[in-house]
mmCIF file of C-alpha atoms and ligand atoms in Angstrom:
data_model
loop_
_atom_site.group_PDB
_atom_site.id
_atom_site.type_symbol
_atom_site.label_atom_id
_atom_site.label_comp_id
_atom_site.label_asym_id
_atom_site.label_seq_id
_atom_site.Cartn_x
_atom_site.Cartn_y
_atom_site.Cartn_z
ATOM 1 C CA MET A 9 0.000 0.000 0.000
ATOM 2 C CA GLN A 10 1.310 3.432 -0.885
ATOM 3 C CA THR A 11 2.288 5.593 2.081
ATOM 4 C CA ILE A 12 0.283 8.778 2.418
ATOM 5 C CA GLY A 13 1.716 11.239 4.931
ATOM 6 C CA ARG A 14 0.695 14.746 5.719
ATOM 7 C CA PHE A 15 1.533 17.999 7.455
ATOM 8 C CA ALA A 16 -1.412 19.600 9.224
ATOM 9 C CA PRO A 17 -0.482 22.989 10.680
ATOM 10 C CA SER A 18 -2.863 25.229 12.601
ATOM 11 C CA PRO A 19 -2.365 28.643 11.031
ATOM 12 C CA SER A 20 -2.708 30.747 14.156
ATOM 13 C CA GLY A 21 0.674 32.306 13.465
ATOM 14 C CA ARG A 22 3.810 31.960 11.387
ATOM 15 C CA MET A 23 5.538 28.553 11.458
ATOM 16 C CA HIS A 24 8.271 28.172 14.049
ATOM 17 C CA LEU A 25 11.158 25.725 14.142
ATOM 18 C CA GLY A 26 9.129 22.992 15.835
ATOM 19 C CA ASN A 27 6.623 23.090 12.976
ATOM 20 C CA VAL A 28 9.450 23.003 10.443
ATOM 21 C CA LEU A 29 10.937 19.914 12.101
ATOM 22 C CA CYS A 30 7.562 18.234 11.961
ATOM 23 C CA ALA A 31 6.991 19.145 8.301
ATOM 24 C CA LEU A 32 10.516 18.005 7.419
ATOM 25 C CA LEU A 33 10.209 14.570 9.044
ATOM 26 C CA ALA A 34 6.700 13.971 7.709
ATOM 27 C CA TYR A 35 7.988 14.858 4.225
ATOM 28 C CA LEU A 36 11.142 12.735 4.507
ATOM 29 C CA SER A 37 9.306 9.675 5.770
ATOM 30 C CA ALA A 38 6.648 9.836 3.049
ATOM 31 C CA ARG A 39 9.195 10.464 0.282
ATOM 32 C CA ARG A 40 11.531 7.738 1.564
ATOM 33 C CA GLN A 41 8.685 5.280 0.990
ATOM 34 C CA ASN A 42 7.867 6.795 -2.427
ATOM 35 C CA GLY A 43 4.660 7.992 -0.867
ATOM 36 C CA ARG A 44 2.480 11.038 -1.144
ATOM 37 C CA PHE A 45 2.756 14.032 1.177
ATOM 38 C CA LEU A 46 -0.423 16.056 1.739
ATOM 39 C CA LEU A 47 -0.995 19.474 3.258
ATOM 40 C CA ARG A 48 -4.034 20.263 5.377
ATOM 41 C CA ILE A 49 -4.665 23.636 6.973
ATOM 42 C CA GLU A 50 -6.225 23.103 10.408
ATOM 43 C CA ASP A 51 -8.158 26.350 10.571
ATOM 44 C CA LEU A 52 -11.209 24.991 12.409
ATOM 45 C CA ASP A 53 -11.292 28.121 14.479
ATOM 46 C CA ALA A 54 -11.515 30.497 11.518
ATOM 47 C CA MET A 55 -11.461 33.565 13.776
ATOM 48 C CA ARG A 56 -7.990 32.700 15.062
ATOM 49 C CA CYS A 57 -6.699 31.456 11.715
ATOM 50 C CA PRO A 58 -6.822 34.061 8.949
ATOM 51 C CA ARG A 59 -6.099 32.922 5.376
ATOM 52 C CA SER A 60 -3.040 35.168 5.321
ATOM 53 C CA PHE A 61 -1.295 32.856 7.817
ATOM 54 C CA ALA A 62 -2.153 29.802 5.733
ATOM 55 C CA ASP A 63 -0.676 31.540 2.691
ATOM 56 C CA LEU A 64 2.507 32.300 4.632
ATOM 57 C CA ILE A 65 2.801 28.673 5.752
ATOM 58 C CA MET A 66 2.604 27.530 2.131
ATOM 59 C CA ASP A 67 5.152 30.121 1.083
ATOM 60 C CA ASP A 68 7.462 29.009 3.895
ATOM 61 C CA LEU A 69 7.097 25.320 2.961
ATOM 62 C CA ARG A 70 8.022 26.089 -0.644
ATOM 63 C CA TRP A 71 11.000 28.152 0.532
ATOM 64 C CA LEU A 72 12.127 25.194 2.651
ATOM 65 C CA GLY A 73 11.822 22.838 -0.339
ATOM 66 C CA LEU A 74 9.042 20.795 1.276
ATOM 67 C CA GLU A 75 6.697 20.385 -1.684
ATOM 68 C CA TRP A 76 3.366 18.696 -1.036
ATOM 69 C CA ASP A 77 1.116 16.764 -3.432
ATOM 70 C CA GLY A 78 -2.345 17.668 -4.623
ATOM 71 C CA GLU A 79 -4.944 20.080 -3.352
ATOM 72 C CA VAL A 80 -4.620 21.790 0.002
ATOM 73 C CA LEU A 81 -7.493 20.962 2.352
ATOM 74 C CA TYR A 82 -8.955 23.664 4.615
ATOM 75 C CA GLN A 83 -10.787 22.388 7.677
ATOM 76 C CA SER A 84 -12.830 25.598 7.841
ATOM 77 C CA GLU A 85 -14.649 24.426 4.686
ATOM 78 C CA ARG A 86 -15.531 20.960 5.967
ATOM 79 C CA ALA A 87 -18.057 21.457 8.790
ATOM 80 C CA ALA A 88 -20.781 19.565 6.871
ATOM 81 C CA ILE A 89 -18.502 16.527 6.617
ATOM 82 C CA TYR A 90 -17.668 16.608 10.333
ATOM 83 C CA GLU A 91 -21.386 16.851 11.053
ATOM 84 C CA ARG A 92 -21.967 13.581 9.172
ATOM 85 C CA TYR A 93 -19.433 11.789 11.331
ATOM 86 C CA ALA A 94 -20.701 13.365 14.550
ATOM 87 C CA ALA A 95 -24.096 11.943 13.548
ATOM 88 C CA ILE A 96 -22.610 8.429 13.485
ATOM 89 C CA LEU A 97 -21.551 8.880 17.116
ATOM 90 C CA ARG A 98 -24.933 10.385 17.966
ATOM 91 C CA ASP A 99 -26.753 7.429 16.410
ATOM 92 C CA LYS A 100 -24.706 5.102 18.597
ATOM 93 C CA GLY A 101 -25.905 7.041 21.669
ATOM 94 C CA LEU A 102 -22.368 8.207 22.423
ATOM 95 C CA LEU A 103 -22.889 11.981 22.402
ATOM 96 C CA TYR A 104 -24.342 14.201 25.084
ATOM 97 C CA PRO A 105 -24.568 17.945 25.666
ATOM 98 C CA CYS A 106 -22.261 19.417 28.301
ATOM 99 C CA PHE A 107 -23.176 22.696 29.974
ATOM 100 C CA CYS A 108 -20.172 22.943 32.282
ATOM 101 C CA SER A 109 -18.339 26.263 32.314
ATOM 102 C CA ARG A 110 -14.563 26.311 32.179
ATOM 103 C CA ALA A 111 -14.428 27.211 35.874
ATOM 104 C CA ALA A 112 -16.789 24.354 36.785
ATOM 105 C CA LEU A 113 -14.668 21.898 34.796
ATOM 106 C CA HIS A 114 -11.528 22.808 36.655
ATOM 107 C CA ALA A 115 -13.231 22.726 40.024
ATOM 108 C CA ALA A 116 -14.817 19.294 39.454
ATOM 109 C CA SER A 117 -12.096 17.449 37.572
ATOM 110 C CA ALA A 118 -9.302 15.333 38.888
ATOM 111 C CA PRO A 119 -5.977 16.444 37.412
ATOM 112 C CA HIS A 120 -4.200 13.738 35.479
ATOM 113 C CA LEU A 121 -1.162 12.661 37.451
ATOM 114 C CA SER A 122 1.566 12.847 34.846
ATOM 115 C CA ASP A 123 0.777 15.745 32.523
ATOM 116 C CA GLY A 124 -1.717 17.964 34.333
ATOM 117 C CA ARG A 125 -4.492 17.107 31.878
ATOM 118 C CA VAL A 126 -7.918 17.438 33.456
ATOM 119 C CA ILE A 127 -10.253 14.484 33.189
ATOM 120 C CA TYR A 128 -13.924 15.301 32.821
ATOM 121 C CA ALA A 129 -15.814 14.344 35.981
ATOM 122 C CA GLY A 130 -18.931 13.313 34.046
ATOM 123 C CA THR A 131 -21.148 16.041 35.516
ATOM 124 C CA CYS A 132 -23.471 16.237 32.462
ATOM 125 C CA ARG A 133 -23.290 12.529 31.529
ATOM 126 C CA GLY A 134 -26.587 11.570 33.101
ATOM 127 C CA LEU A 135 -28.795 14.637 32.554
ATOM 128 C CA THR A 136 -32.473 13.900 31.879
ATOM 129 C CA PRO A 137 -34.157 15.349 28.742
ATOM 130 C CA GLU A 138 -35.997 17.790 31.036
ATOM 131 C CA GLN A 139 -32.780 18.979 32.665
ATOM 132 C CA ILE A 140 -31.202 19.396 29.239
ATOM 133 C CA ALA A 141 -34.150 21.444 27.961
ATOM 134 C CA GLU A 142 -34.001 23.649 31.051
ATOM 135 C CA LYS A 143 -30.268 24.245 30.787
ATOM 136 C CA ARG A 144 -30.481 25.029 27.076
ATOM 137 C CA LYS A 145 -32.531 28.115 27.926
ATOM 138 C CA THR A 146 -29.526 29.824 29.455
ATOM 139 C CA ARG A 147 -26.473 28.212 27.880
ATOM 140 C CA ALA A 148 -25.459 26.672 24.572
ATOM 141 C CA PRO A 149 -23.840 23.293 25.310
ATOM 142 C CA ALA A 150 -20.656 21.745 24.005
ATOM 143 C CA THR A 151 -20.959 18.133 22.813
ATOM 144 C CA ARG A 152 -19.010 15.346 24.479
ATOM 145 C CA VAL A 153 -18.458 11.749 23.486
ATOM 146 C CA ARG A 154 -18.818 9.033 26.097
ATOM 147 C CA VAL A 155 -15.658 6.913 26.230
ATOM 148 C CA PRO A 156 -15.579 3.306 27.454
ATOM 149 C CA ASP A 157 -13.483 1.868 30.266
ATOM 150 C CA GLU A 158 -11.117 0.412 27.700
ATOM 151 C CA VAL A 159 -7.372 0.378 27.116
ATOM 152 C CA VAL A 160 -6.255 1.542 23.658
ATOM 153 C CA ARG A 161 -2.746 0.466 22.614
ATOM 154 C CA PHE A 162 -0.589 1.278 19.653
ATOM 155 C CA THR A 163 3.057 1.190 18.611
ATOM 156 C CA ASP A 164 4.551 4.572 17.888
ATOM 157 C CA ALA A 165 7.451 4.743 15.411
ATOM 158 C CA VAL A 166 9.489 6.803 17.893
ATOM 159 C CA TRP A 167 8.204 5.905 21.376
ATOM 160 C CA GLY A 168 7.300 2.241 20.895
ATOM 161 C CA GLU A 169 4.359 0.765 22.837
ATOM 162 C CA TYR A 170 1.895 3.307 24.199
ATOM 163 C CA ALA A 171 -1.344 2.513 26.006
ATOM 164 C CA GLU A 172 -4.035 4.507 27.702
ATOM 165 C CA ASN A 173 -7.245 3.673 29.514
ATOM 166 C CA LEU A 174 -9.746 6.060 27.966
ATOM 167 C CA ALA A 175 -12.070 6.374 30.946
ATOM 168 C CA GLU A 176 -9.310 6.711 33.544
ATOM 169 C CA GLU A 177 -6.698 8.715 31.674
ATOM 170 C CA CYS A 178 -8.703 10.740 29.199
ATOM 171 C CA GLY A 179 -12.389 10.931 30.101
ATOM 172 C CA ASP A 180 -15.326 11.951 27.913
ATOM 173 C CA PHE A 181 -13.963 14.502 25.467
ATOM 174 C CA ILE A 182 -15.433 17.339 23.440
ATOM 175 C CA VAL A 183 -16.233 16.766 19.770
ATOM 176 C CA GLN A 184 -18.044 20.054 19.154
ATOM 177 C CA ARG A 185 -17.648 23.320 21.009
ATOM 178 C CA SER A 186 -20.580 25.344 22.310
ATOM 179 C CA ASP A 187 -20.124 27.831 19.433
ATOM 180 C CA GLY A 188 -20.588 24.984 16.930
ATOM 181 C CA VAL A 189 -16.936 24.651 15.910
ATOM 182 C CA PHE A 190 -15.959 20.970 15.651
ATOM 183 C CA ALA A 191 -13.089 19.866 17.833
ATOM 184 C CA TYR A 192 -9.650 18.956 16.569
ATOM 185 C CA GLN A 193 -9.986 15.342 17.802
ATOM 186 C CA LEU A 194 -12.941 14.642 15.540
ATOM 187 C CA ALA A 195 -11.806 16.671 12.527
ATOM 188 C CA VAL A 196 -8.296 15.215 12.437
ATOM 189 C CA VAL A 197 -9.614 11.640 12.359
ATOM 190 C CA VAL A 198 -12.242 12.321 9.708
ATOM 191 C CA ASP A 199 -9.827 14.213 7.469
ATOM 192 C CA ASP A 200 -6.924 11.799 7.755
ATOM 193 C CA ALA A 201 -9.204 8.828 7.112
ATOM 194 C CA LEU A 202 -11.062 10.376 4.169
ATOM 195 C CA THR A 203 -7.855 11.487 2.454
ATOM 196 C CA GLY A 204 -6.263 8.049 2.865
ATOM 197 C CA VAL A 205 -3.540 9.216 5.244
ATOM 198 C CA ASN A 206 -1.864 6.149 6.722
ATOM 199 C CA GLU A 207 1.113 7.802 8.372
ATOM 200 C CA VAL A 208 0.731 10.611 10.914
ATOM 201 C CA VAL A 209 3.899 12.460 11.939
ATOM 202 C CA ARG A 210 3.556 15.233 14.521
ATOM 203 C CA GLY A 211 4.901 16.542 17.813
ATOM 204 C CA ALA A 212 5.054 14.440 20.980
ATOM 205 C CA ASP A 213 2.679 16.931 22.614
ATOM 206 C CA LEU A 214 -0.043 15.033 20.699
ATOM 207 C CA LEU A 215 1.042 11.522 21.748
ATOM 208 C CA SER A 216 -1.702 11.348 24.367
ATOM 209 C CA SER A 217 -4.314 12.346 21.768
ATOM 210 C CA ALA A 218 -3.594 9.242 19.690
ATOM 211 C CA PRO A 219 -5.567 6.738 21.839
ATOM 212 C CA ARG A 220 -8.801 8.712 21.659
ATOM 213 C CA GLN A 221 -8.257 9.250 17.940
ATOM 214 C CA ILE A 222 -7.656 5.521 17.387
ATOM 215 C CA TRP A 223 -10.875 4.834 19.274
ATOM 216 C CA LEU A 224 -12.719 7.292 16.993
ATOM 217 C CA TYR A 225 -11.246 5.594 13.900
ATOM 218 C CA ARG A 226 -12.758 2.338 15.133
ATOM 219 C CA GLN A 227 -16.129 3.932 15.832
ATOM 220 C CA PHE A 228 -16.260 5.101 12.211
ATOM 221 C CA GLY A 229 -15.051 1.774 10.831
ATOM 222 C CA PHE A 230 -11.711 3.206 9.618
ATOM 223 C CA THR A 231 -8.262 1.675 9.986
ATOM 224 C CA PRO A 232 -5.978 3.845 12.168
ATOM 225 C CA PRO A 233 -2.743 5.141 10.615
ATOM 226 C CA ARG A 234 0.835 4.536 11.772
ATOM 227 C CA PHE A 235 1.879 7.205 14.218
ATOM 228 C CA ALA A 236 5.258 8.850 14.745
ATOM 229 C CA HIS A 237 5.354 11.459 17.499
ATOM 230 C CA LEU A 238 8.465 13.601 17.337
ATOM 231 C CA PRO A 239 10.556 14.716 20.268
ATOM 232 C CA LEU A 240 10.058 18.394 20.969
ATOM 233 C CA LEU A 241 12.636 21.098 20.424
ATOM 234 C CA CYS A 242 13.820 22.929 23.492
ATOM 235 C CA ASP A 243 16.184 25.813 24.098
ATOM 236 C CA HIS A 244 19.432 25.508 26.003
ATOM 237 C CA ASP A 245 17.670 26.039 29.331
ATOM 238 C CA GLY A 246 15.529 22.973 28.618
ATOM 239 C CA ARG A 247 12.447 25.088 27.899
ATOM 240 C CA ARG A 248 10.248 23.789 25.087
ATOM 241 C CA LEU A 249 9.890 26.179 22.186
ATOM 242 C CA SER A 250 6.486 27.619 21.566
ATOM 243 C CA LYS A 251 4.780 30.036 19.240
ATOM 244 C CA ARG A 252 5.710 32.748 21.709
ATOM 245 C CA ASP A 253 9.342 32.448 20.679
ATOM 246 C CA GLU A 254 8.845 34.878 17.873
ATOM 247 C CA ASP A 255 12.539 35.269 17.202
ATOM 248 C CA LEU A 256 12.419 31.712 15.879
ATOM 249 C CA ASP A 257 9.541 32.110 13.475
ATOM 250 C CA LEU A 258 10.101 31.743 9.771
ATOM 251 C CA GLY A 259 9.604 35.424 9.053
ATOM 252 C CA LEU A 260 12.807 36.293 10.893
ATOM 253 C CA LEU A 261 14.671 33.087 10.142
ATOM 254 C CA ARG A 262 14.261 33.704 6.420
ATOM 255 C CA GLN A 263 16.086 37.006 6.824
ATOM 256 C CA ARG A 264 19.031 35.372 8.606
ATOM 257 C CA PHE A 265 19.469 31.982 6.958
ATOM 258 C CA THR A 266 19.185 30.042 3.728
ATOM 259 C CA PRO A 267 16.668 27.153 3.561
ATOM 260 C CA GLU A 268 19.590 24.719 3.443
ATOM 261 C CA GLN A 269 21.023 26.145 6.677
ATOM 262 C CA VAL A 270 17.678 25.739 8.479
ATOM 263 C CA ILE A 271 17.176 22.186 7.175
ATOM 264 C CA GLY A 272 20.793 21.157 7.852
ATOM 265 C CA ALA A 273 20.702 22.397 11.459
ATOM 266 C CA LEU A 274 17.380 20.681 12.195
ATOM 267 C CA ALA A 275 18.509 17.443 10.527
ATOM 268 C CA CYS A 276 21.573 17.423 12.771
ATOM 269 C CA ALA A 277 19.485 18.103 15.898
ATOM 270 C CA ALA A 278 17.182 15.217 14.947
ATOM 271 C CA GLY A 279 20.053 12.754 14.478
ATOM 272 C CA LEU A 280 19.772 12.634 10.680
ATOM 273 C CA ALA A 281 23.124 14.270 9.915
ATOM 274 C CA ASP A 282 26.510 14.187 11.650
ATOM 275 C CA GLY A 283 27.006 17.931 11.484
ATOM 276 C CA PRO A 284 24.866 21.024 10.906
ATOM 277 C CA GLU A 285 26.128 21.594 7.359
ATOM 278 C CA PRO A 286 23.629 23.197 4.969
ATOM 279 C CA ILE A 287 21.701 20.627 2.934
ATOM 280 C CA ALA A 288 18.519 20.590 0.843
ATOM 281 C CA ALA A 289 15.560 18.643 2.222
ATOM 282 C CA TYR A 290 15.402 16.253 -0.749
ATOM 283 C CA GLU A 291 19.046 15.266 -0.199
ATOM 284 C CA LEU A 292 18.068 13.765 3.178
ATOM 285 C CA ILE A 293 15.407 11.429 1.752
ATOM 286 C CA SER A 294 17.542 8.423 0.871
ATOM 287 C CA ALA A 295 19.124 8.089 4.347
ATOM 288 C CA PHE A 296 15.963 8.779 6.337
ATOM 289 C CA ASP A 297 15.195 6.168 8.983
ATOM 290 C CA TRP A 298 12.906 6.389 12.023
ATOM 291 C CA SER A 299 15.402 4.455 14.140
ATOM 292 C CA LYS A 300 17.698 7.515 14.046
ATOM 293 C CA ILE A 301 15.167 9.787 15.759
ATOM 294 C CA PRO A 302 15.898 10.017 19.509
ATOM 295 C CA ARG A 303 13.272 9.795 22.257
ATOM 296 C CA HIS A 304 14.541 12.740 24.280
ATOM 297 C CA ASP A 305 13.859 16.442 23.752
ATOM 298 C CA LEU A 306 16.032 17.908 21.004
ATOM 299 C CA PHE A 307 18.271 20.885 21.622
ATOM 300 C CA LEU A 308 17.873 23.945 19.512
ATOM 301 C CA PRO A 309 20.828 24.011 17.094
ATOM 302 C CA ASP A 310 23.461 26.616 17.918
ATOM 303 C CA ILE A 311 23.019 28.633 14.734
ATOM 304 C CA PHE A 312 19.586 29.726 15.962
ATOM 305 C CA ARG A 313 20.844 31.170 19.232
ATOM 306 C CA SER A 314 20.659 34.907 19.002
HETATM 307 N N1 LIG B 24 -2.830 21.128 13.810
HETATM 308 C C1 LIG B 24 -2.007 20.541 14.826
HETATM 309 C C2 LIG B 24 -0.877 21.473 15.182
HETATM 310 O O1 LIG B 24 -0.539 22.341 14.403
HETATM 311 C C3 LIG B 24 -1.399 19.237 14.387
HETATM 312 C C4 LIG B 24 -2.413 18.180 14.304
HETATM 313 C C5 LIG B 24 -1.885 16.838 13.871
HETATM 314 O O2 LIG B 24 -0.829 16.762 13.237
HETATM 315 O O3 LIG B 24 -2.561 15.856 14.152
HETATM 316 O O4 LIG B 24 -0.328 21.343 16.259
#
């Protein structure tokens, strides 16, 4: 079966180095297997994701030499499709309206031990139709999906075996926000499945999303993809890079470096090259191998220190 990979950025700002690393490895893995590499713009929240940012991301990807195949998909145009899949969950009796405010959620939820994630306490799980009708008068609800007390396991290309009990470690999660916007967890599964994506490469911050996504794949009758969650980039103080590190966004990096310098430094940080010498992305394809990618956080290459 042909490999179909993808890069799925949320255009709430300019790409930063972490996004570039993710795009690079998704591209290299797909190309190494003679596969296709798709681009999807995750602009579900259209208010926070203007088209101008999506255009910049595409311009930056071309500058980096990370060419994608085919049409670009915009999640903001696909609400009707997500609705069809939400209806499948609804028909199975898995959805319920949740009226909890953010403050109520934090007050009632048990924090997850390892990563601070809050697990929904189930406050709205058992509301009667009368209670729902009453609450609707004052508040638009979000929609949650009821998860089973079930362990979901998978083998990640970087981290190996990963397992999570959905009820204990995740809890019922939101598939549609109270303003009608569909949630990332639902949209990402529907889009990857419908576009034939069978290899998902993304940051390790999303590792714990994979079990609930795999469970959704099964609910829809789809086969889950292979996952590869990348170690995160951190600065020399061990702090993970974020969109707030504006000095490392592509707008400024493009003024200071060539694409080959950016790619070469990231390839070295990720264990794909011995030194940070400039190199074009396509030149890394033939030697790409997941076994080279380390499991620890990656240090920001020296050339990017200001
Ligand atoms: N849109 C997400 C992000 O930019 C990535 C989602 C995914 O790759 O599954 O962080």
